[in-house]
């Protein structure tokens, strides 16, 4: 039984396609899905917080919209991680009304000011 090169390539390409599909499904499920959903909602969350909304209401709304049951410490951890990630990549927030880039989210500024007192 002779196997040609094209048959080997065809067989391996099918395996590679199966691997790609499996990896995509893994990214779309579990913890990764939660992080992706949070990343998608991040701008709206920061807008809510910048307009003096609370993290509790943002957490509750996120849970309702995406069907999660995050507690506030988990929500804060995701928020902090996303802020750090965006800070490292230079992806700054911009004001929705005027388009001016914000150096850091308003509630983070408030926390820094209260620490200085």
mmCIF file of C-alpha atoms in Angstrom:
data_model
loop_
_atom_site.group_PDB
_atom_site.id
_atom_site.type_symbol
_atom_site.label_atom_id
_atom_site.label_comp_id
_atom_site.label_asym_id
_atom_site.label_seq_id
_atom_site.Cartn_x
_atom_site.Cartn_y
_atom_site.Cartn_z
ATOM 1 C CA UNK A 1 0.000 0.000 0.000
ATOM 2 C CA UNK A 2 1.630 3.194 -1.220
ATOM 3 C CA UNK A 3 0.589 6.516 0.243
ATOM 4 C CA UNK A 4 1.240 9.550 -1.898
ATOM 5 C CA UNK A 5 2.447 12.879 -0.580
ATOM 6 C CA UNK A 6 -0.841 14.545 -1.454
ATOM 7 C CA UNK A 7 -2.751 11.958 0.609
ATOM 8 C CA UNK A 8 -0.501 12.628 3.599
ATOM 9 C CA UNK A 9 -0.967 16.384 3.204
ATOM 10 C CA UNK A 10 -4.717 15.950 2.823
ATOM 11 C CA UNK A 11 -4.851 13.823 5.968
ATOM 12 C CA UNK A 12 -2.775 16.264 7.984
ATOM 13 C CA UNK A 13 -4.763 19.261 6.744
ATOM 14 C CA UNK A 14 -7.960 17.604 7.978
ATOM 15 C CA UNK A 15 -6.296 17.063 11.348
ATOM 16 C CA UNK A 16 -5.141 20.671 11.421
ATOM 17 C CA UNK A 17 -8.643 21.869 10.598
ATOM 18 C CA UNK A 18 -10.049 19.761 13.444
ATOM 19 C CA UNK A 19 -7.427 21.210 15.786
ATOM 20 C CA UNK A 20 -8.245 24.773 14.714
ATOM 21 C CA UNK A 21 -11.965 24.200 15.307
ATOM 22 C CA UNK A 22 -11.325 22.643 18.726
ATOM 23 C CA UNK A 23 -9.095 25.546 19.775
ATOM 24 C CA UNK A 24 -11.650 28.112 18.605
ATOM 25 C CA UNK A 25 -14.373 26.378 20.593
ATOM 26 C CA UNK A 26 -12.152 26.354 23.681
ATOM 27 C CA UNK A 27 -11.584 30.106 23.373
ATOM 28 C CA UNK A 28 -15.325 30.628 23.057
ATOM 29 C CA UNK A 29 -16.142 28.739 26.258
ATOM 30 C CA UNK A 30 -15.503 28.919 29.984
ATOM 31 C CA UNK A 31 -13.250 31.508 31.586
ATOM 32 C CA UNK A 32 -12.022 32.751 28.232
ATOM 33 C CA UNK A 33 -15.571 33.570 27.186
ATOM 34 C CA UNK A 34 -16.077 35.638 30.331
ATOM 35 C CA UNK A 35 -12.912 37.649 29.641
ATOM 36 C CA UNK A 36 -13.907 38.177 26.004
ATOM 37 C CA UNK A 37 -17.394 39.321 27.019
ATOM 38 C CA UNK A 38 -15.925 41.694 29.598
ATOM 39 C CA UNK A 39 -13.468 43.089 27.049
ATOM 40 C CA UNK A 40 -16.387 43.685 24.687
ATOM 41 C CA UNK A 41 -18.398 45.492 27.378
ATOM 42 C CA UNK A 42 -15.434 47.410 28.837
ATOM 43 C CA UNK A 43 -16.085 50.732 27.117
ATOM 44 C CA UNK A 44 -19.705 50.808 28.278
ATOM 45 C CA UNK A 45 -18.661 49.873 31.802
ATOM 46 C CA UNK A 46 -16.096 52.688 31.936
ATOM 47 C CA UNK A 47 -18.648 55.151 30.546
ATOM 48 C CA UNK A 48 -21.042 54.113 33.303
ATOM 49 C CA UNK A 49 -18.364 54.535 35.969
ATOM 50 C CA UNK A 50 -17.268 57.894 34.527
ATOM 51 C CA UNK A 51 -20.836 59.181 34.832
ATOM 52 C CA UNK A 52 -20.764 58.426 38.585
ATOM 53 C CA UNK A 53 -22.319 54.979 38.257
ATOM 54 C CA UNK A 54 -21.327 52.387 40.831
ATOM 55 C CA UNK A 55 -19.293 49.261 40.267
ATOM 56 C CA UNK A 56 -22.112 47.290 41.885
ATOM 57 C CA UNK A 57 -24.655 48.473 39.327
ATOM 58 C CA UNK A 58 -22.149 47.872 36.508
ATOM 59 C CA UNK A 59 -21.525 44.354 37.831
ATOM 60 C CA UNK A 60 -25.250 43.647 38.143
ATOM 61 C CA UNK A 61 -25.917 44.938 34.623
ATOM 62 C CA UNK A 62 -23.017 42.925 33.185
ATOM 63 C CA UNK A 63 -24.340 39.785 34.867
ATOM 64 C CA UNK A 64 -27.850 40.404 33.543
ATOM 65 C CA UNK A 65 -26.693 41.163 30.010
ATOM 66 C CA UNK A 66 -24.307 38.223 29.634
ATOM 67 C CA UNK A 67 -25.856 35.693 32.011
ATOM 68 C CA UNK A 68 -22.979 35.482 34.495
ATOM 69 C CA UNK A 69 -23.060 35.378 38.276
ATOM 70 C CA UNK A 70 -19.965 37.431 39.034
ATOM 71 C CA UNK A 71 -19.476 38.764 42.528
ATOM 72 C CA UNK A 72 -18.066 42.256 42.964
ATOM 73 C CA UNK A 73 -14.502 41.087 43.783
ATOM 74 C CA UNK A 74 -14.458 39.043 40.565
ATOM 75 C CA UNK A 75 -15.821 42.018 38.639
ATOM 76 C CA UNK A 76 -13.174 44.337 40.114
ATOM 77 C CA UNK A 77 -10.470 41.816 39.205
ATOM 78 C CA UNK A 78 -11.648 41.720 35.581
ATOM 79 C CA UNK A 79 -11.898 45.524 35.508
ATOM 80 C CA UNK A 80 -8.416 45.957 36.943
ATOM 81 C CA UNK A 81 -6.912 43.413 34.550
ATOM 82 C CA UNK A 82 -8.561 45.046 31.535
ATOM 83 C CA UNK A 83 -7.405 48.506 32.616
ATOM 84 C CA UNK A 84 -3.858 47.225 33.079
ATOM 85 C CA UNK A 85 -3.912 45.472 29.713
ATOM 86 C CA UNK A 86 -5.167 48.555 27.909
ATOM 87 C CA UNK A 87 -2.691 50.767 29.742
ATOM 88 C CA UNK A 88 0.202 48.554 28.648
ATOM 89 C CA UNK A 89 -0.916 48.588 25.013
ATOM 90 C CA UNK A 90 -1.559 52.333 25.032
ATOM 91 C CA UNK A 91 -5.261 51.902 24.295
ATOM 92 C CA UNK A 92 -6.558 54.981 26.133
ATOM 93 C CA UNK A 93 -10.213 55.774 26.724
ATOM 94 C CA UNK A 94 -11.828 58.734 25.003
ATOM 95 C CA UNK A 95 -14.679 60.908 26.193
ATOM 96 C CA UNK A 96 -17.869 60.030 24.325
ATOM 97 C CA UNK A 97 -19.087 63.634 24.281
ATOM 98 C CA UNK A 98 -15.979 65.470 23.073
ATOM 99 C CA UNK A 99 -13.590 62.715 21.961
ATOM 100 C CA UNK A 100 -10.776 63.892 24.252
ATOM 101 C CA UNK A 101 -8.531 61.063 25.406
ATOM 102 C CA UNK A 102 -8.738 60.319 29.111
ATOM 103 C CA UNK A 103 -5.501 59.621 30.957
ATOM 104 C CA UNK A 104 -7.223 57.173 33.284
ATOM 105 C CA UNK A 105 -10.784 56.319 34.247
ATOM 106 C CA UNK A 106 -12.509 58.865 36.475
ATOM 107 C CA UNK A 107 -13.102 56.496 39.381
ATOM 108 C CA UNK A 108 -9.403 55.582 39.404
ATOM 109 C CA UNK A 109 -8.604 59.299 39.659
ATOM 110 C CA UNK A 110 -11.042 59.631 42.545
ATOM 111 C CA UNK A 111 -9.380 56.724 44.335
ATOM 112 C CA UNK A 112 -5.947 58.314 43.902
ATOM 113 C CA UNK A 113 -7.211 61.658 45.222
ATOM 114 C CA UNK A 114 -8.751 60.053 48.300
ATOM 115 C CA UNK A 115 -5.490 58.176 48.962
ATOM 116 C CA UNK A 116 -3.522 61.433 48.851
ATOM 117 C CA UNK A 117 -5.667 63.042 51.567
#
